[in-house]
CSV table of C-alpha atoms in Angstrom, one decimal:
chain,number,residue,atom,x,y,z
A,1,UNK,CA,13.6,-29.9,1.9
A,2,UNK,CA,14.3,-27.0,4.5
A,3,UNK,CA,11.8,-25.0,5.7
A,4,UNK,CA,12.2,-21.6,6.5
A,5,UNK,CA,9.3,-20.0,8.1
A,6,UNK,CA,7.8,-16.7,7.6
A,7,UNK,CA,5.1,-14.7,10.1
A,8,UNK,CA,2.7,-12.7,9.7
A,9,UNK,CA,1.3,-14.0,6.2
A,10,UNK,CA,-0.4,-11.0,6.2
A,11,UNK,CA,-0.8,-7.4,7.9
A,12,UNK,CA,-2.3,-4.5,7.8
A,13,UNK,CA,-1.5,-1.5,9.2
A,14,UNK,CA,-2.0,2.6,9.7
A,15,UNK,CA,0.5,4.7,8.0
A,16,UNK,CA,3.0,6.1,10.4
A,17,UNK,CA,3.5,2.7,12.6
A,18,UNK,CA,6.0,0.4,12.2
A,19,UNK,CA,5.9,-3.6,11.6
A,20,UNK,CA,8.2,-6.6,12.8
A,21,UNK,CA,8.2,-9.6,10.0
A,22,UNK,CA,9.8,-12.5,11.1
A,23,UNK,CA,12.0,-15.2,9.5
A,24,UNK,CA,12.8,-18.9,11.0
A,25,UNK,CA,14.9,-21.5,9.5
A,26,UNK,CA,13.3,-24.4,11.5
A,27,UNK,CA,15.4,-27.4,10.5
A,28,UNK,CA,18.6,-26.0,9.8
A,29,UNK,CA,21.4,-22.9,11.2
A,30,UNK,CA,21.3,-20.0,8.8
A,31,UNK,CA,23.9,-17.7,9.1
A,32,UNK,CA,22.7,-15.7,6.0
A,33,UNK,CA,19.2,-14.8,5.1
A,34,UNK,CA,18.3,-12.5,2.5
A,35,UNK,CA,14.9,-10.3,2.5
A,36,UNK,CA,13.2,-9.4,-0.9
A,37,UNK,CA,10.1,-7.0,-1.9
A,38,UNK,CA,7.9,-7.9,-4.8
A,39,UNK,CA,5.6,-5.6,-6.3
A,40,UNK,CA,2.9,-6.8,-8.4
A,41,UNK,CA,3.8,-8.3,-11.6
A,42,UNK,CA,7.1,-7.3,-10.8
A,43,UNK,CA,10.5,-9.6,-9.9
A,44,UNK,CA,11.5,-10.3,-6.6
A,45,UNK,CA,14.0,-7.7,-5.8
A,46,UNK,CA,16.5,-7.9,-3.1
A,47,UNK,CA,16.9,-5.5,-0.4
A,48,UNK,CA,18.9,-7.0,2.0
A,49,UNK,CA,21.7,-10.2,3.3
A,50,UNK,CA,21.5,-10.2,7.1
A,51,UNK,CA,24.3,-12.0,8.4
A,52,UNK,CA,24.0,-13.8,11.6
A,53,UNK,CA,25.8,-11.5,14.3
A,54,UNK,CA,26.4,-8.6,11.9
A,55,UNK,CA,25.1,-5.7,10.2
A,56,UNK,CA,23.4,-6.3,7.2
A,57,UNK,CA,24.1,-5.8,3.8
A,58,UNK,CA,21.7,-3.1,2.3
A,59,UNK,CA,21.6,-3.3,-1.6
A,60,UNK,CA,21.5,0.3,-3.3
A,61,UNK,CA,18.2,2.4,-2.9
A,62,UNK,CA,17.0,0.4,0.0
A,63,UNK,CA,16.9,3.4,3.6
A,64,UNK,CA,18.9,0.8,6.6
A,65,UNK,CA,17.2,3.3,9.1
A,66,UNK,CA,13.9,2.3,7.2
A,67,UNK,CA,14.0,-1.2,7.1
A,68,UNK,CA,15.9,-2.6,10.2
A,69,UNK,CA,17.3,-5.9,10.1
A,70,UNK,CA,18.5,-7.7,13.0
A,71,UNK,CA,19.6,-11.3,13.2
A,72,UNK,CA,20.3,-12.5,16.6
A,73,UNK,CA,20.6,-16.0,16.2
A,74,UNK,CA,21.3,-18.7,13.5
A,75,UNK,CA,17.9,-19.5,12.8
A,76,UNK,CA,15.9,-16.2,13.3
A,77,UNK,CA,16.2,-12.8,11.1
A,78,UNK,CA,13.7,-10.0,11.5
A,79,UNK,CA,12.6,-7.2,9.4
A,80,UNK,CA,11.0,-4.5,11.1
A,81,UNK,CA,9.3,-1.5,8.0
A,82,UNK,CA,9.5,1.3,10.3
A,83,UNK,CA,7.3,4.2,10.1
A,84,UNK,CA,5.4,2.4,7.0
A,85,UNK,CA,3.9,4.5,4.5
A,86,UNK,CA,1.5,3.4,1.7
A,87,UNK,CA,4.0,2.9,-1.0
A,88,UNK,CA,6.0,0.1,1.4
A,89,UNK,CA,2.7,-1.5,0.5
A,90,UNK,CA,4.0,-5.1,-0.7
A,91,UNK,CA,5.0,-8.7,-0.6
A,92,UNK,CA,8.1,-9.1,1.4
A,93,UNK,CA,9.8,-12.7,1.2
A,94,UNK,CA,12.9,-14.0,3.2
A,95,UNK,CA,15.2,-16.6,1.9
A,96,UNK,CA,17.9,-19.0,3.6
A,97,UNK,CA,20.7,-21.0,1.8
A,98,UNK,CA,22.2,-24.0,3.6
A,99,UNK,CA,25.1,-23.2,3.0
A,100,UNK,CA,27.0,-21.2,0.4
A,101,UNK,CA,27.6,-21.7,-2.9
A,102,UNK,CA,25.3,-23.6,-5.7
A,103,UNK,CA,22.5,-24.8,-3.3
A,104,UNK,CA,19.0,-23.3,-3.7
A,105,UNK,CA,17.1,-20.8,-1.7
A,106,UNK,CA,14.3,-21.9,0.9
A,107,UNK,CA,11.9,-19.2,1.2
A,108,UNK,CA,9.5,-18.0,3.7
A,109,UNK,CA,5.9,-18.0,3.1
A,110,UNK,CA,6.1,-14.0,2.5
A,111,UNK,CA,4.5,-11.4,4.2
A,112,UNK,CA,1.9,-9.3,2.3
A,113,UNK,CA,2.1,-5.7,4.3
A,114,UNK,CA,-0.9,-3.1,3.0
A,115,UNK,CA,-0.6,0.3,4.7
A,116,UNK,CA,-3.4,2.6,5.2
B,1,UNK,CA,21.6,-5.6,-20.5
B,2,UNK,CA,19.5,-6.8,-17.3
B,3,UNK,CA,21.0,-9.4,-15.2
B,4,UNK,CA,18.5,-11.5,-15.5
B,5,UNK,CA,16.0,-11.4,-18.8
B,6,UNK,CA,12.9,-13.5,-19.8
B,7,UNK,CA,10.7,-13.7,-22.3
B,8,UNK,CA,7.6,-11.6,-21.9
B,9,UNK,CA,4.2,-13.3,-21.0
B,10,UNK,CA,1.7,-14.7,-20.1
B,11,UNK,CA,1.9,-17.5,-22.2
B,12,UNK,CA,-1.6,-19.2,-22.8
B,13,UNK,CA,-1.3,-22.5,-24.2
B,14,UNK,CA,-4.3,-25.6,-23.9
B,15,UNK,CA,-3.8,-28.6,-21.9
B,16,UNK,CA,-1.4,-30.9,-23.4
B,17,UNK,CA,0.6,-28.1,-25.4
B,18,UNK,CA,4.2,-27.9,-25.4
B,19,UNK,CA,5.7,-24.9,-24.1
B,20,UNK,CA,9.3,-23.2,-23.9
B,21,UNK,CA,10.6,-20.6,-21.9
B,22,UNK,CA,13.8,-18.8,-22.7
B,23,UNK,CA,16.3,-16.7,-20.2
B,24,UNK,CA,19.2,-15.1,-21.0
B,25,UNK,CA,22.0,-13.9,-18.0
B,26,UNK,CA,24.5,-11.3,-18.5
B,27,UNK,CA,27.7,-12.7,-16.0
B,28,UNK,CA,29.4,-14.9,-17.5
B,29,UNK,CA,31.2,-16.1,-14.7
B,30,UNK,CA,27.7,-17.1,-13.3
B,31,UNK,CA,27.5,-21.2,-12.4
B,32,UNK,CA,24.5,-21.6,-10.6
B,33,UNK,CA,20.8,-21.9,-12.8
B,34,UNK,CA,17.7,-22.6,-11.4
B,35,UNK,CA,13.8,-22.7,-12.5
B,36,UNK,CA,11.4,-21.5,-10.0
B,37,UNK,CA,8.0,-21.3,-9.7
B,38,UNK,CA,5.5,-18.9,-8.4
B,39,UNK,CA,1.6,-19.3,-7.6
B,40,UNK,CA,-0.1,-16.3,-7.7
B,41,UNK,CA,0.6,-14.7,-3.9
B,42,UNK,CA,2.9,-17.3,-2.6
B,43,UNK,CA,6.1,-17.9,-2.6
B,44,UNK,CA,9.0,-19.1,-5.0
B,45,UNK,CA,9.3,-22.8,-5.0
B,46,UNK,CA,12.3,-24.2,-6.4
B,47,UNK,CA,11.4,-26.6,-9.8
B,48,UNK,CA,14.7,-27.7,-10.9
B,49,UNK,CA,18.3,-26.5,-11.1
B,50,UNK,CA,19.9,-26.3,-14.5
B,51,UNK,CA,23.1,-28.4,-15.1
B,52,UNK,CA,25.0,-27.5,-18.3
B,53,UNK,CA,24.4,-31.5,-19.4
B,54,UNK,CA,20.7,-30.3,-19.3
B,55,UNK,CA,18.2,-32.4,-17.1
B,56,UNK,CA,15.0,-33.3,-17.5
B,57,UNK,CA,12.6,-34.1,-14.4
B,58,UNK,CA,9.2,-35.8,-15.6
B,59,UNK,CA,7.6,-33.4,-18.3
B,60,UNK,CA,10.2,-30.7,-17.4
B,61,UNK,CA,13.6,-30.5,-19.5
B,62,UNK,CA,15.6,-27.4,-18.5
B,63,UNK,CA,18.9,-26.6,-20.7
B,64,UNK,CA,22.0,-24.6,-19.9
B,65,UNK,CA,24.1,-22.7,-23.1
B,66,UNK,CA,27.2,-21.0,-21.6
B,67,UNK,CA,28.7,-19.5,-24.6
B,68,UNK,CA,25.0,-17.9,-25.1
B,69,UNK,CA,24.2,-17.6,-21.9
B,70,UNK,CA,21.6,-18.8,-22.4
B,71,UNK,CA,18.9,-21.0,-20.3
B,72,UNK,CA,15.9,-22.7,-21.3
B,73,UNK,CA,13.0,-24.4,-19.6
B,74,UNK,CA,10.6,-26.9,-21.7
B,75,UNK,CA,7.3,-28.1,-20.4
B,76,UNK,CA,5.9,-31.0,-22.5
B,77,UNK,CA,1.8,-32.2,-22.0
B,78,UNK,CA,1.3,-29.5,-20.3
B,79,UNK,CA,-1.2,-29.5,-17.3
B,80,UNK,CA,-3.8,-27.2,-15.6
B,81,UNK,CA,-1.7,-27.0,-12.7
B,82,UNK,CA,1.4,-26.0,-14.7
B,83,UNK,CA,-0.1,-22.8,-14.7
B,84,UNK,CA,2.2,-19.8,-12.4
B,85,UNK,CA,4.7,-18.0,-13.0
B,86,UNK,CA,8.5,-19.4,-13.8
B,87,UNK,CA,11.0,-17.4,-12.7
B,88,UNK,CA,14.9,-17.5,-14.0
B,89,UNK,CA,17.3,-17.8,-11.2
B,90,UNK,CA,20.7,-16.7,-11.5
B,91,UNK,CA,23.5,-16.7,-9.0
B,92,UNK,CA,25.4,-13.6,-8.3
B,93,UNK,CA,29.3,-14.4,-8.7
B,94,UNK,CA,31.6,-13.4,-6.0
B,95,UNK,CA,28.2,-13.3,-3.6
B,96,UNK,CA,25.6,-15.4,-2.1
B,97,UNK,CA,22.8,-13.8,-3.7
B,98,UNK,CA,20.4,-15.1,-6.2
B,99,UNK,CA,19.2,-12.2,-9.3
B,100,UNK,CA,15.6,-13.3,-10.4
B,101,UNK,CA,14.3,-12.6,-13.6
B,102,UNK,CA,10.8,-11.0,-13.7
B,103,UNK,CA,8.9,-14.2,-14.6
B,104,UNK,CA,7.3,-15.7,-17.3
B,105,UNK,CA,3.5,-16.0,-16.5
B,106,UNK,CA,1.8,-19.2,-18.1
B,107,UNK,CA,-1.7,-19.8,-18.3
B,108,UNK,CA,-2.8,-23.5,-19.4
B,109,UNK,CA,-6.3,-23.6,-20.1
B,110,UNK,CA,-9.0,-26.6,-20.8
């Protein structure tokens, strides 16, 4: 299957500062890419659908100036948690669809962010 | 009604138990099913879509009910490994989004 690959696994990192995930799709273009947040014991919820050479589509309740999305090319989407505060503690995930339509979701490896 | 509803868990079954999980959508106009699973602190790996003929894949059978909306995923001699957490996977009409349900956590034990 695809791969989509996700870095860091796993950061740490003082309250106040921001931090850059990354997303790859390393075996196929993605023009769309979706981020989620877990919680623990929760669902995956979505946040965002970064399109490849546009703005992103924030769902509601999710702060754009907070969580900056930028997708520059077909096969990289980053999310940067900016100014990260305790509570953004939690397991972000990115996503990537071949294409649209019924096909199933690739997802990164996640990102487990702990704030301090 | 949530998008996306499953039963409530964990489930803990022994090894070779049979063991059904239920998910229920609210679109109707929904046409894209799919079974995940999820280890503890990983990610979701896809497990099998759902067609509305049903499929099976080795001890895994997972059934599509439209008029109920209504999907259901049956694990049969069930394994050690089996145990995560399945998740219900729904696709959002009109958009390329997928709406997960929480999860159904099963624990298969010796």
């Amino acid at each position: 299957g695809a791969v989509v690959s996700q870095h860091p696994s796993r950061v740490i990192c003082k309250s106040g500062t921001s931090v850059k995930i990354e997303c790859r799709s390393l075996d196929f273009q993605a023009t769309t890419m979706f981020w989620y947040r877990q919680f623990p014991k929760q669902s995956l919820m979505l946040m965002a659908t970064s399109n490849e050479g546009s703005k992103a589509t924030y769902e509601q309740g999710v702060e754009k100036d907070k969580f900056l999305i930028n997708h520059a090319s077909l096969t990289l989407s980053t999310l940067t948690v900016t100014s990260a505060h305790p509570e953004d503690s939690s397991f972000y995930i990115c996503s990537a669809r071949i294409r649209q339509g019924n096909t199933e979701a690739f997802f990164g490896q996640g990102t487990r962010l702990t704030v301090v | 009604r949530k998008e996306v509803e499953q039963d409530p868990g964990p489930f803990n079954v022994p090894e070779g138990a049979t063991v059904a999980f239920n998910c229920t959508y609210s679109n109707s106009a929904s046409q894209s099913f799919f079974w995940y699973r999820q280890d503890c602190r990983k990610e979701p790996k896809l497990l099998m879509s759902v067609y509305s003929s049903g499929n099976e894949d080795g001890r895994f059978t997972a059934q599509l009910n439209r008029a109920s909306q209504y999907i259901s995923l049956l694990i049969r001699d069930s394994k050690l490994s089996d145990s995560a957490t399945y998740l219900c996977v729904v696709n959002k009409p009109g958009y390329s989004t997928l709406t997960f349900g929480k999860g159904t956590m099963l624990l298969v034990s010796p």
